[in-house]
Amino acid sequence: MAEAHISGKKLTQALREMKEISRMDFVLFSKKGKLLASTCPEPDMKMQEFVTQFGKSMAESQTIQDWIFLKIEINEKTEHILLVNKNGSEDSSYVIGRMAACQIRNLYLSAQEPVNETNFLRRMLHGDYSERQIREENQEVRLKSGSYLLYVIRLATEQDEIVMETLKNLFVLYNVDYLVDVEEDCVVLIKNVQGMEMKAEQYARCIIDNLQTEAMINAWVGYSDPAESFLDFRSRYQQACTALQIGTVFYDEERVFYYRHLGLGRIIQQLSPELCDLFLEEVLGEHAEVELDEETLATINHLFDNNLNISETARQLFIHRNTLVYRLERIEKKLGLDIRTFEDAMLFKIAMMVRTRRNTIAQEAQSIVAK
């Protein structure tokens, strides 16, 4: 089993979270005295000497000056030394220190999952490995070389055995492609492009269609450019996730999203709440918060689909042309925009996307507060 590795950034984050809860400082060393992470200024050399001496001793814990020293054992071997700055009684500080030591120990144990294709790919996609570690781990896993498309498949519900079996049976060539469950409702298909008979977008739609018919589940798919090396998997995965995120927010009528074809959504996604409000105030003024009913939205969408052709839109809606003109005049009064003209139609479309962006930011903020 490869030696578990956790980045200093992740260790520091874990210690900071413990400090927020306990109001105590923590310092983590390797058993040889190498500083790994800390919530306070770097300790002096004398403290590092104490750590080395303590690591060689038989004691499980020791108090030196204002610090409690604790050993962290992994697989029955002392691997790390955790220093806890006393805050309050020594007994309570010791208990909190033991809890923090258990947390660090569990982080390392979770990093020691058996090295196989699925675990390796999952952790690679999540960014848990450096490039050097990827190369080292791949000497054991031995991913196949080639050009791969990464399809990130977002499911309407949590994935189950039926979903995984459907994808494996229909889209995964044994010993050529890879299927990784990265989240409860998200699966990544890593498809070797050699021998693919369909274009990338057609293949994505085929995935969605088969999940609907075979597994009875709705799905959305994001994809990006091919990865020419397994070292590119992480960046291509991020691009496909970005395509999904932007696509599902701004183009809710679509189910397949390509990173290079995100249009205005890519730009609007970068807007801050303040810029969203400023744009809406400029374009819609007092009408910025007007809500449109389903009939009005359907009318607008049909008009846009028909390139602002009023006669064709009226025919598809099964209404008289004059009735449609009347509806559009009512919309103009509501919004202050005459969407029969190209300029106002574009302003309206952009304004609705900006409002969606602003509302999404607000919803995300509320969900964070709720957690």
Short mmCIF file of C-alpha atoms in Angstrom, two decimals, residues 195-203:
data_model
loop_
_atom_site.label_atom_id
_atom_site.label_comp_id
_atom_site.label_asym_id
_atom_site.label_seq_id
_atom_site.Cartn_x
_atom_site.Cartn_y
_atom_site.Cartn_z
CA GLY A 195 -13.26 3.85 -31.92
CA MET A 196 -16.11 6.18 -30.86
CA GLU A 197 -18.63 6.11 -33.70
CA MET A 198 -20.59 9.15 -32.52
CA LYS A 199 -19.59 12.76 -32.06
CA ALA A 200 -19.06 13.90 -28.48
CA GLU A 201 -22.43 15.66 -28.19
CA GLN A 202 -24.35 12.76 -29.76
CA TYR A 203 -22.71 10.39 -27.31
#
